[in-house]
JSON list of C-alpha atoms in Angstrom, two decimals:
[
{"chain": "A", "resi": 1, "resn": "ASN", "atom": "CA", "xyz": [-54.90, -92.66, -27.17]},
{"chain": "A", "resi": 2, "resn": "ALA", "atom": "CA", "xyz": [-56.15, -95.90, -25.61]},
{"chain": "A", "resi": 3, "resn": "GLY", "atom": "CA", "xyz": [-52.97, -96.73, -23.62]},
{"chain": "A", "resi": 4, "resn": "VAL", "atom": "CA", "xyz": [-52.77, -100.42, -22.67]},
{"chain": "A", "resi": 5, "resn": "THR", "atom": "CA", "xyz": [-55.75, -102.54, -23.64]},
{"chain": "A", "resi": 6, "resn": "GLN", "atom": "CA", "xyz": [-56.35, -106.04, -22.28]},
{"chain": "A", "resi": 7, "resn": "THR", "atom": "CA", "xyz": [-58.91, -108.53, -23.49]},
{"chain": "A", "resi": 8, "resn": "PRO", "atom": "CA", "xyz": [-60.92, -110.28, -22.24]},
{"chain": "A", "resi": 9, "resn": "LYS", "atom": "CA", "xyz": [-61.81, -108.65, -18.91]},
{"chain": "A", "resi": 10, "resn": "PHE", "atom": "CA", "xyz": [-63.18, -111.87, -17.43]},
{"chain": "A", "resi": 11, "resn": "ARG", "atom": "CA", "xyz": [-62.85, -115.53, -18.34]},
{"chain": "A", "resi": 12, "resn": "ILE", "atom": "CA", "xyz": [-63.69, -118.88, -16.81]},
{"chain": "A", "resi": 13, "resn": "LEU", "atom": "CA", "xyz": [-61.65, -121.85, -18.00]},
{"chain": "A", "resi": 14, "resn": "LYS", "atom": "CA", "xyz": [-61.95, -125.52, -17.28]},
{"chain": "A", "resi": 15, "resn": "ILE", "atom": "CA", "xyz": [-58.88, -127.43, -16.10]},
{"chain": "A", "resi": 16, "resn": "GLY", "atom": "CA", "xyz": [-56.77, -128.44, -19.07]},
{"chain": "A", "resi": 17, "resn": "GLN", "atom": "CA", "xyz": [-58.14, -125.83, -21.46]},
{"chain": "A", "resi": 18, "resn": "SER", "atom": "CA", "xyz": [-55.92, -123.26, -23.15]},
{"chain": "A", "resi": 19, "resn": "MET", "atom": "CA", "xyz": [-56.38, -119.60, -23.89]},
{"chain": "A", "resi": 20, "resn": "THR", "atom": "CA", "xyz": [-54.57, -116.45, -24.94]},
{"chain": "A", "resi": 21, "resn": "LEU", "atom": "CA", "xyz": [-54.77, -113.20, -23.01]},
{"chain": "A", "resi": 22, "resn": "GLN", "atom": "CA", "xyz": [-54.38, -110.27, -25.34]},
{"chain": "A", "resi": 23, "resn": "CYS", "atom": "CA", "xyz": [-52.46, -107.07, -24.60]},
{"chain": "A", "resi": 24, "resn": "ALA", "atom": "CA", "xyz": [-52.01, -104.15, -26.97]},
{"chain": "A", "resi": 25, "resn": "GLN", "atom": "CA", "xyz": [-50.47, -100.71, -26.49]},
{"chain": "A", "resi": 26, "resn": "ASP", "atom": "CA", "xyz": [-50.57, -97.73, -28.84]},
{"chain": "A", "resi": 27, "resn": "MET", "atom": "CA", "xyz": [-47.73, -95.68, -27.31]},
{"chain": "A", "resi": 28, "resn": "ASN", "atom": "CA", "xyz": [-44.88, -97.24, -29.33]},
{"chain": "A", "resi": 29, "resn": "HIS", "atom": "CA", "xyz": [-43.33, -98.58, -26.13]},
{"chain": "A", "resi": 30, "resn": "ASN", "atom": "CA", "xyz": [-40.44, -101.00, -26.35]},
{"chain": "A", "resi": 31, "resn": "TYR", "atom": "CA", "xyz": [-40.90, -102.61, -22.94]},
{"chain": "A", "resi": 32, "resn": "MET", "atom": "CA", "xyz": [-43.92, -104.75, -22.14]},
{"chain": "A", "resi": 33, "resn": "TYR", "atom": "CA", "xyz": [-44.71, -106.92, -19.12]},
{"chain": "A", "resi": 34, "resn": "TRP", "atom": "CA", "xyz": [-47.14, -109.51, -17.87]},
{"chain": "A", "resi": 35, "resn": "TYR", "atom": "CA", "xyz": [-47.93, -109.74, -14.16]},
{"chain": "A", "resi": 36, "resn": "ARG", "atom": "CA", "xyz": [-50.28, -111.85, -12.11]},
{"chain": "A", "resi": 37, "resn": "GLN", "atom": "CA", "xyz": [-51.85, -110.86, -8.83]},
{"chain": "A", "resi": 38, "resn": "ASP", "atom": "CA", "xyz": [-53.30, -113.34, -6.38]},
{"chain": "A", "resi": 39, "resn": "PRO", "atom": "CA", "xyz": [-55.79, -112.17, -3.72]},
{"chain": "A", "resi": 40, "resn": "GLY", "atom": "CA", "xyz": [-54.19, -109.93, -1.09]},
{"chain": "A", "resi": 41, "resn": "MET", "atom": "CA", "xyz": [-50.76, -110.11, -2.71]},
{"chain": "A", "resi": 42, "resn": "GLY", "atom": "CA", "xyz": [-48.57, -107.84, -4.78]},
{"chain": "A", "resi": 43, "resn": "LEU", "atom": "CA", "xyz": [-48.02, -108.28, -8.51]},
{"chain": "A", "resi": 44, "resn": "LYS", "atom": "CA", "xyz": [-45.57, -110.94, -9.67]},
{"chain": "A", "resi": 45, "resn": "LEU", "atom": "CA", "xyz": [-43.76, -110.74, -13.01]},
{"chain": "A", "resi": 46, "resn": "ILE", "atom": "CA", "xyz": [-44.48, -113.61, -15.41]},
{"chain": "A", "resi": 47, "resn": "TYR", "atom": "CA", "xyz": [-42.70, -112.59, -18.62]},
{"chain": "A", "resi": 48, "resn": "TYR", "atom": "CA", "xyz": [-41.35, -109.43, -20.16]},
{"chain": "A", "resi": 49, "resn": "SER", "atom": "CA", "xyz": [-40.14, -108.11, -23.50]},
{"chain": "A", "resi": 50, "resn": "VAL", "atom": "CA", "xyz": [-37.63, -105.36, -24.26]},
{"chain": "A", "resi": 51, "resn": "GLY", "atom": "CA", "xyz": [-38.64, -105.13, -27.91]},
{"chain": "A", "resi": 52, "resn": "ALA", "atom": "CA", "xyz": [-40.21, -106.98, -30.82]},
{"chain": "A", "resi": 53, "resn": "GLY", "atom": "CA", "xyz": [-38.79, -110.47, -31.11]},
{"chain": "A", "resi": 54, "resn": "ILE", "atom": "CA", "xyz": [-37.23, -110.46, -27.63]},
{"chain": "A", "resi": 55, "resn": "THR", "atom": "CA", "xyz": [-38.83, -112.04, -24.56]},
{"chain": "A", "resi": 56, "resn": "ASP", "atom": "CA", "xyz": [-37.55, -113.24, -21.21]},
{"chain": "A", "resi": 57, "resn": "LYS", "atom": "CA", "xyz": [-38.82, -115.01, -18.11]},
{"chain": "A", "resi": 58, "resn": "GLY", "atom": "CA", "xyz": [-39.82, -113.21, -14.97]},
{"chain": "A", "resi": 59, "resn": "GLU", "atom": "CA", "xyz": [-40.36, -114.56, -11.48]},
{"chain": "A", "resi": 60, "resn": "VAL", "atom": "CA", "xyz": [-43.24, -116.98, -12.18]},
{"chain": "A", "resi": 61, "resn": "PRO", "atom": "CA", "xyz": [-43.10, -118.15, -15.86]},
{"chain": "A", "resi": 62, "resn": "ASN", "atom": "CA", "xyz": [-44.12, -121.80, -15.47]},
{"chain": "A", "resi": 63, "resn": "GLY", "atom": "CA", "xyz": [-47.32, -122.68, -17.31]},
{"chain": "A", "resi": 64, "resn": "TYR", "atom": "CA", "xyz": [-47.19, -119.62, -19.56]},
{"chain": "A", "resi": 65, "resn": "ASN", "atom": "CA", "xyz": [-45.74, -118.62, -22.92]},
{"chain": "A", "resi": 66, "resn": "VAL", "atom": "CA", "xyz": [-45.43, -115.29, -24.68]},
{"chain": "A", "resi": 67, "resn": "SER", "atom": "CA", "xyz": [-44.52, -113.90, -28.07]},
{"chain": "A", "resi": 68, "resn": "ARG", "atom": "CA", "xyz": [-43.73, -110.41, -29.31]},
{"chain": "A", "resi": 69, "resn": "SER", "atom": "CA", "xyz": [-43.99, -110.27, -33.09]},
{"chain": "A", "resi": 70, "resn": "THR", "atom": "CA", "xyz": [-44.90, -106.57, -33.17]},
{"chain": "A", "resi": 71, "resn": "THR", "atom": "CA", "xyz": [-44.15, -103.57, -30.98]},
{"chain": "A", "resi": 72, "resn": "GLU", "atom": "CA", "xyz": [-47.86, -103.13, -30.18]},
{"chain": "A", "resi": 73, "resn": "ASP", "atom": "CA", "xyz": [-48.90, -106.64, -29.10]},
{"chain": "A", "resi": 74, "resn": "PHE", "atom": "CA", "xyz": [-47.74, -108.94, -26.32]},
{"chain": "A", "resi": 75, "resn": "PRO", "atom": "CA", "xyz": [-50.08, -111.94, -25.93]},
{"chain": "A", "resi": 76, "resn": "LEU", "atom": "CA", "xyz": [-49.83, -114.35, -23.00]},
{"chain": "A", "resi": 77, "resn": "ARG", "atom": "CA", "xyz": [-50.64, -117.98, -23.66]},
{"chain": "A", "resi": 78, "resn": "LEU", "atom": "CA", "xyz": [-51.87, -120.40, -21.00]},
{"chain": "A", "resi": 79, "resn": "GLU", "atom": "CA", "xyz": [-51.50, -124.05, -21.92]},
{"chain": "A", "resi": 80, "resn": "LEU", "atom": "CA", "xyz": [-53.28, -126.73, -19.90]},
{"chain": "A", "resi": 81, "resn": "ALA", "atom": "CA", "xyz": [-54.91, -124.38, -17.40]},
{"chain": "A", "resi": 82, "resn": "ALA", "atom": "CA", "xyz": [-54.68, -125.32, -13.72]},
{"chain": "A", "resi": 83, "resn": "PRO", "atom": "CA", "xyz": [-56.56, -123.99, -10.66]},
{"chain": "A", "resi": 84, "resn": "SER", "atom": "CA", "xyz": [-53.28, -122.40, -9.47]},
{"chain": "A", "resi": 85, "resn": "GLN", "atom": "CA", "xyz": [-53.52, -120.04, -12.44]},
{"chain": "A", "resi": 86, "resn": "THR", "atom": "CA", "xyz": [-56.69, -118.47, -11.09]},
{"chain": "A", "resi": 87, "resn": "SER", "atom": "CA", "xyz": [-55.61, -114.87, -10.71]},
{"chain": "A", "resi": 88, "resn": "VAL", "atom": "CA", "xyz": [-55.88, -111.34, -12.07]},
{"chain": "A", "resi": 89, "resn": "TYR", "atom": "CA", "xyz": [-53.47, -110.72, -14.92]},
{"chain": "A", "resi": 90, "resn": "PHE", "atom": "CA", "xyz": [-52.08, -107.28, -15.71]},
{"chain": "A", "resi": 91, "resn": "CYS", "atom": "CA", "xyz": [-50.19, -106.16, -18.76]},
{"chain": "A", "resi": 92, "resn": "ALA", "atom": "CA", "xyz": [-47.95, -103.07, -18.66]},
{"chain": "A", "resi": 93, "resn": "SER", "atom": "CA", "xyz": [-45.76, -101.10, -21.03]},
{"chain": "A", "resi": 94, "resn": "THR", "atom": "CA", "xyz": [-43.13, -98.39, -20.78]},
{"chain": "A", "resi": 95, "resn": "GLY", "atom": "CA", "xyz": [-40.90, -96.40, -23.06]},
{"chain": "A", "resi": 96, "resn": "GLN", "atom": "CA", "xyz": [-37.15, -96.42, -23.54]},
{"chain": "A", "resi": 97, "resn": "MET", "atom": "CA", "xyz": [-36.35, -93.72, -21.02]},
{"chain": "A", "resi": 98, "resn": "ASN", "atom": "CA", "xyz": [-36.96, -94.00, -17.28]},
{"chain": "A", "resi": 99, "resn": "THR", "atom": "CA", "xyz": [-40.61, -92.99, -17.42]},
{"chain": "A", "resi": 100, "resn": "GLU", "atom": "CA", "xyz": [-43.80, -94.29, -15.90]},
{"chain": "A", "resi": 101, "resn": "ALA", "atom": "CA", "xyz": [-45.17, -97.68, -16.81]},
{"chain": "A", "resi": 102, "resn": "PHE", "atom": "CA", "xyz": [-48.79, -97.85, -17.90]},
{"chain": "A", "resi": 103, "resn": "PHE", "atom": "CA", "xyz": [-50.98, -100.73, -16.81]},
{"chain": "A", "resi": 104, "resn": "GLY", "atom": "CA", "xyz": [-54.04, -102.26, -18.37]},
{"chain": "A", "resi": 105, "resn": "GLN", "atom": "CA", "xyz": [-57.21, -102.81, -16.35]},
{"chain": "A", "resi": 106, "resn": "GLY", "atom": "CA", "xyz": [-56.58, -106.50, -15.94]},
{"chain": "A", "resi": 107, "resn": "THR", "atom": "CA", "xyz": [-58.05, -109.86, -16.92]},
{"chain": "A", "resi": 108, "resn": "ARG", "atom": "CA", "xyz": [-59.75, -111.81, -14.15]},
{"chain": "A", "resi": 109, "resn": "LEU", "atom": "CA", "xyz": [-59.25, -115.52, -14.85]},
{"chain": "A", "resi": 110, "resn": "THR", "atom": "CA", "xyz": [-60.88, -118.38, -12.97]},
{"chain": "A", "resi": 111, "resn": "VAL", "atom": "CA", "xyz": [-59.89, -121.99, -13.62]},
{"chain": "A", "resi": 112, "resn": "VAL", "atom": "CA", "xyz": [-62.41, -124.57, -12.40]},
{"chain": "B", "resi": 1, "resn": "ASP", "atom": "CA", "xyz": [-33.14, -105.97, -7.90]},
{"chain": "B", "resi": 2, "resn": "ALA", "atom": "CA", "xyz": [-33.19, -103.93, -4.72]},
{"chain": "B", "resi": 3, "resn": "LYS", "atom": "CA", "xyz": [-35.97, -104.93, -2.34]},
{"chain": "B", "resi": 4, "resn": "THR", "atom": "CA", "xyz": [-38.23, -102.59, -0.43]},
{"chain": "B", "resi": 5, "resn": "THR", "atom": "CA", "xyz": [-39.82, -102.77, 3.01]},
{"chain": "B", "resi": 6, "resn": "GLN", "atom": "CA", "xyz": [-43.09, -101.03, 3.82]},
{"chain": "B", "resi": 7, "resn": "PRO", "atom": "CA", "xyz": [-45.50, -101.18, 6.77]},
{"chain": "B", "resi": 8, "resn": "PRO", "atom": "CA", "xyz": [-48.44, -103.41, 5.85]},
{"chain": "B", "resi": 9, "resn": "SER", "atom": "CA", "xyz": [-51.09, -100.88, 6.81]},
{"chain": "B", "resi": 10, "resn": "MET", "atom": "CA", "xyz": [-51.62, -97.29, 7.92]},
{"chain": "B", "resi": 11, "resn": "ASP", "atom": "CA", "xyz": [-54.55, -95.07, 8.82]},
{"chain": "B", "resi": 12, "resn": "CYS", "atom": "CA", "xyz": [-54.92, -91.38, 8.07]},
{"chain": "B", "resi": 13, "resn": "ALA", "atom": "CA", "xyz": [-57.61, -88.83, 8.89]},
{"chain": "B", "resi": 14, "resn": "GLU", "atom": "CA", "xyz": [-59.30, -87.17, 5.94]},
{"chain": "B", "resi": 15, "resn": "GLY", "atom": "CA", "xyz": [-57.73, -83.79, 5.18]},
{"chain": "B", "resi": 16, "resn": "ARG", "atom": "CA", "xyz": [-54.49, -84.60, 6.96]},
{"chain": "B", "resi": 17, "resn": "ALA", "atom": "CA", "xyz": [-51.17, -85.43, 5.35]},
{"chain": "B", "resi": 18, "resn": "ALA", "atom": "CA", "xyz": [-50.43, -89.10, 4.79]},
{"chain": "B", "resi": 19, "resn": "ASN", "atom": "CA", "xyz": [-46.75, -90.01, 5.14]},
{"chain": "B", "resi": 20, "resn": "LEU", "atom": "CA", "xyz": [-45.90, -93.44, 3.78]},
{"chain": "B", "resi": 21, "resn": "PRO", "atom": "CA", "xyz": [-42.38, -94.71, 4.57]},
{"chain": "B", "resi": 22, "resn": "CYS", "atom": "CA", "xyz": [-40.26, -97.13, 2.56]},
{"chain": "B", "resi": 23, "resn": "ASN", "atom": "CA", "xyz": [-36.87, -98.69, 3.20]},
{"chain": "B", "resi": 24, "resn": "HIS", "atom": "CA", "xyz": [-34.64, -99.67, 0.27]},
{"chain": "B", "resi": 25, "resn": "SER", "atom": "CA", "xyz": [-31.24, -100.10, 1.86]},
{"chain": "B", "resi": 26, "resn": "THR", "atom": "CA", "xyz": [-29.74, -102.15, -1.02]},
{"chain": "B", "resi": 27, "resn": "ILE", "atom": "CA", "xyz": [-30.57, -99.66, -3.76]},
{"chain": "B", "resi": 28, "resn": "SER", "atom": "CA", "xyz": [-27.88, -99.09, -6.39]},
{"chain": "B", "resi": 29, "resn": "GLY", "atom": "CA", "xyz": [-26.70, -95.72, -7.61]},
{"chain": "B", "resi": 30, "resn": "ASN", "atom": "CA", "xyz": [-28.61, -95.81, -10.92]},
{"chain": "B", "resi": 31, "resn": "GLU", "atom": "CA", "xyz": [-31.87, -97.28, -9.64]},
{"chain": "B", "resi": 32, "resn": "TYR", "atom": "CA", "xyz": [-34.94, -95.08, -9.37]},
{"chain": "B", "resi": 33, "resn": "VAL", "atom": "CA", "xyz": [-37.59, -95.20, -6.64]},
{"chain": "B", "resi": 34, "resn": "TYR", "atom": "CA", "xyz": [-41.13, -95.39, -7.98]},
{"chain": "B", "resi": 35, "resn": "TRP", "atom": "CA", "xyz": [-44.46, -95.18, -6.19]},
{"chain": "B", "resi": 36, "resn": "TYR", "atom": "CA", "xyz": [-47.65, -96.70, -7.53]},
{"chain": "B", "resi": 37, "resn": "ARG", "atom": "CA", "xyz": [-51.03, -97.25, -5.96]},
{"chain": "B", "resi": 38, "resn": "GLN", "atom": "CA", "xyz": [-53.81, -99.72, -6.60]},
{"chain": "B", "resi": 39, "resn": "ILE", "atom": "CA", "xyz": [-57.42, -98.99, -5.83]},
{"chain": "B", "resi": 40, "resn": "HIS", "atom": "CA", "xyz": [-59.53, -102.11, -5.36]},
{"chain": "B", "resi": 41, "resn": "SER", "atom": "CA", "xyz": [-58.40, -104.51, -8.12]},
{"chain": "B", "resi": 42, "resn": "GLN", "atom": "CA", "xyz": [-57.77, -101.89, -10.78]},
{"chain": "B", "resi": 43, "resn": "GLY", "atom": "CA", "xyz": [-54.50, -101.64, -12.65]},
{"chain": "B", "resi": 44, "resn": "PRO", "atom": "CA", "xyz": [-51.72, -99.93, -10.66]},
{"chain": "B", "resi": 45, "resn": "GLN", "atom": "CA", "xyz": [-51.61, -96.16, -11.07]},
{"chain": "B", "resi": 46, "resn": "TYR", "atom": "CA", "xyz": [-48.36, -94.22, -11.29]},
{"chain": "B", "resi": 47, "resn": "ILE", "atom": "CA", "xyz": [-47.84, -91.56, -8.61]},
{"chain": "B", "resi": 48, "resn": "ILE", "atom": "CA", "xyz": [-44.27, -90.27, -8.69]},
{"chain": "B", "resi": 49, "resn": "HIS", "atom": "CA", "xyz": [-40.64, -91.32, -9.06]},
{"chain": "B", "resi": 50, "resn": "GLY", "atom": "CA", "xyz": [-37.19, -89.98, -8.21]},
{"chain": "B", "resi": 51, "resn": "LEU", "atom": "CA", "xyz": [-33.48, -90.75, -8.19]},
{"chain": "B", "resi": 52, "resn": "LYS", "atom": "CA", "xyz": [-31.96, -88.69, -5.39]},
{"chain": "B", "resi": 53, "resn": "ASN", "atom": "CA", "xyz": [-33.63, -85.29, -5.35]},
{"chain": "B", "resi": 54, "resn": "ASN", "atom": "CA", "xyz": [-36.98, -84.64, -3.73]},
{"chain": "B", "resi": 55, "resn": "GLU", "atom": "CA", "xyz": [-39.82, -84.56, -6.23]},
{"chain": "B", "resi": 56, "resn": "THR", "atom": "CA", "xyz": [-43.30, -83.05, -6.24]},
{"chain": "B", "resi": 57, "resn": "ASN", "atom": "CA", "xyz": [-46.20, -83.28, -8.65]},
{"chain": "B", "resi": 58, "resn": "GLU", "atom": "CA", "xyz": [-49.93, -82.65, -8.52]},
{"chain": "B", "resi": 59, "resn": "MET", "atom": "CA", "xyz": [-50.57, -85.88, -6.64]},
{"chain": "B", "resi": 60, "resn": "ALA", "atom": "CA", "xyz": [-47.79, -86.17, -4.09]},
{"chain": "B", "resi": 61, "resn": "SER", "atom": "CA", "xyz": [-44.29, -85.39, -2.89]},
{"chain": "B", "resi": 62, "resn": "LEU", "atom": "CA", "xyz": [-41.39, -87.82, -2.68]},
{"chain": "B", "resi": 63, "resn": "ILE", "atom": "CA", "xyz": [-38.68, -87.30, -0.10]},
{"chain": "B", "resi": 64, "resn": "ILE", "atom": "CA", "xyz": [-35.53, -89.42, -0.56]},
{"chain": "B", "resi": 65, "resn": "THR", "atom": "CA", "xyz": [-32.89, -89.48, 2.16]},
{"chain": "B", "resi": 66, "resn": "GLU", "atom": "CA", "xyz": [-29.39, -88.33, 1.29]},
{"chain": "B", "resi": 67, "resn": "ASP", "atom": "CA", "xyz": [-28.00, -91.89, 1.50]},
{"chain": "B", "resi": 68, "resn": "ARG", "atom": "CA", "xyz": [-30.94, -93.06, -0.67]},
{"chain": "B", "resi": 69, "resn": "LYS", "atom": "CA", "xyz": [-31.67, -95.95, 1.68]},
{"chain": "B", "resi": 70, "resn": "SER", "atom": "CA", "xyz": [-35.21, -94.81, 2.45]},
{"chain": "B", "resi": 71, "resn": "SER", "atom": "CA", "xyz": [-37.94, -92.56, 1.13]},
{"chain": "B", "resi": 72, "resn": "THR", "atom": "CA", "xyz": [-41.31, -91.15, 2.13]},
{"chain": "B", "resi": 73, "resn": "LEU", "atom": "CA", "xyz": [-44.34, -90.55, -0.03]},
{"chain": "B", "resi": 74, "resn": "ILE", "atom": "CA", "xyz": [-46.44, -87.63, 1.15]},
{"chain": "B", "resi": 75, "resn": "LEU", "atom": "CA", "xyz": [-50.06, -87.11, 0.18]},
{"chain": "B", "resi": 76, "resn": "PRO", "atom": "CA", "xyz": [-50.55, -83.54, 1.46]},
{"chain": "B", "resi": 77, "resn": "HIS", "atom": "CA", "xyz": [-54.33, -83.58, 2.02]},
{"chain": "B", "resi": 78, "resn": "ALA", "atom": "CA", "xyz": [-55.63, -87.13, 2.00]},
{"chain": "B", "resi": 79, "resn": "THR", "atom": "CA", "xyz": [-59.18, -87.76, 0.80]},
{"chain": "B", "resi": 80, "resn": "LEU", "atom": "CA", "xyz": [-61.36, -90.85, 1.05]},
{"chain": "B", "resi": 81, "resn": "ARG", "atom": "CA", "xyz": [-60.51, -91.60, -2.58]},
{"chain": "B", "resi": 82, "resn": "ASP", "atom": "CA", "xyz": [-56.86, -92.00, -1.61]},
{"chain": "B", "resi": 83, "resn": "THR", "atom": "CA", "xyz": [-57.72, -95.24, 0.21]},
{"chain": "B", "resi": 84, "resn": "ALA", "atom": "CA", "xyz": [-55.62, -97.80, -1.67]},
{"chain": "B", "resi": 85, "resn": "VAL", "atom": "CA", "xyz": [-52.58, -100.05, -1.53]},
{"chain": "B", "resi": 86, "resn": "TYR", "atom": "CA", "xyz": [-49.40, -98.05, -2.09]},
{"chain": "B", "resi": 87, "resn": "TYR", "atom": "CA", "xyz": [-46.35, -99.74, -3.56]},
{"chain": "B", "resi": 88, "resn": "CYS", "atom": "CA", "xyz": [-42.79, -98.48, -3.21]},
{"chain": "B", "resi": 89, "resn": "ILE", "atom": "CA", "xyz": [-40.64, -99.97, -5.96]},
{"chain": "B", "resi": 90, "resn": "VAL", "atom": "CA", "xyz": [-36.97, -99.83, -6.89]},
{"chain": "B", "resi": 91, "resn": "ARG", "atom": "CA", "xyz": [-36.94, -100.13, -10.64]},
{"chain": "B", "resi": 92, "resn": "ALA", "atom": "CA", "xyz": [-34.45, -102.31, -12.48]},
{"chain": "B", "resi": 93, "resn": "PRO", "atom": "CA", "xyz": [-32.09, -100.44, -14.81]},
{"chain": "B", "resi": 94, "resn": "LEU", "atom": "CA", "xyz": [-32.86, -100.28, -18.54]},
{"chain": "B", "resi": 95, "resn": "ASN", "atom": "CA", "xyz": [-30.23, -102.90, -19.36]},
{"chain": "B", "resi": 96, "resn": "ALA", "atom": "CA", "xyz": [-31.75, -105.30, -16.79]},
{"chain": "B", "resi": 97, "resn": "GLY", "atom": "CA", "xyz": [-35.28, -105.23, -18.19]},
{"chain": "B", "resi": 98, "resn": "ASN", "atom": "CA", "xyz": [-36.52, -101.95, -16.73]},
{"chain": "B", "resi": 99, "resn": "MET", "atom": "CA", "xyz": [-39.19, -103.85, -14.80]},
{"chain": "B", "resi": 100, "resn": "LEU", "atom": "CA", "xyz": [-41.08, -102.93, -11.66]},
{"chain": "B", "resi": 101, "resn": "THR", "atom": "CA", "xyz": [-40.86, -105.53, -8.88]},
{"chain": "B", "resi": 102, "resn": "PHE", "atom": "CA", "xyz": [-43.80, -105.25, -6.50]},
{"chain": "B", "resi": 103, "resn": "GLY", "atom": "CA", "xyz": [-43.69, -106.10, -2.81]},
{"chain": "B", "resi": 104, "resn": "GLY", "atom": "CA", "xyz": [-46.65, -106.27, -0.46]},
{"chain": "B", "resi": 105, "resn": "GLY", "atom": "CA", "xyz": [-47.25, -102.53, -0.29]},
{"chain": "B", "resi": 106, "resn": "THR", "atom": "CA", "xyz": [-48.93, -100.44, 2.40]},
{"chain": "B", "resi": 107, "resn": "ARG", "atom": "CA", "xyz": [-52.70, -100.49, 2.68]},
{"chain": "B", "resi": 108, "resn": "LEU", "atom": "CA", "xyz": [-53.67, -96.89, 3.45]},
{"chain": "B", "resi": 109, "resn": "MET", "atom": "CA", "xyz": [-57.09, -96.34, 4.97]},
{"chain": "B", "resi": 110, "resn": "VAL", "atom": "CA", "xyz": [-58.28, -92.74, 4.95]},
{"chain": "B", "resi": 111, "resn": "LYS", "atom": "CA", "xyz": [-60.99, -92.24, 7.56]},
{"chain": "B", "resi": 112, "resn": "PRO", "atom": "CA", "xyz": [-63.59, -89.46, 7.85]}
]
């Protein structure tokens, strides 16, 4: 049971480039989330999904897109990367009932 | 979502109990209180959660006041490995996305 897996772990992007951060969970969870964490700050919600085919914006969605075509995968797309998107990105998932959310180990992204 | 207020930092002597307070005065009747911690820049780790009764597990105890407007996380015998940022979170209901909204947390320093 791998839990929540994020790839890549590290990435350096140039301004204007695009990339997709991958997130996969093997727990058959309906709810999945993307957060970003800037240095010394708490996590901020970017996008979330309550099930396959359903996504919604969180607190800081600008500059990002998501899709949820399967229960297992919830990729986060960055278009036209900007230095302000330099951050650590965490993916999380949780089941239907009020149970703990599991987090991935994060993707550290630097935009230069 | 209900907001939480935590002290930004606390110290604790190794082997002593660490008592971390949290205020959540706007919590609704069906919202749970969750506690997570984050060590260095790892993914947040679940500790415990509760609705209105006190809860205990192998990691910690959670004491929720009768009016549910505040709670305390207790680490009974703190070790150096408990040094981390601790987040108190009021979780959104299932029909509102079920997400965890992170504040600034409390940075707990356990000292020898």
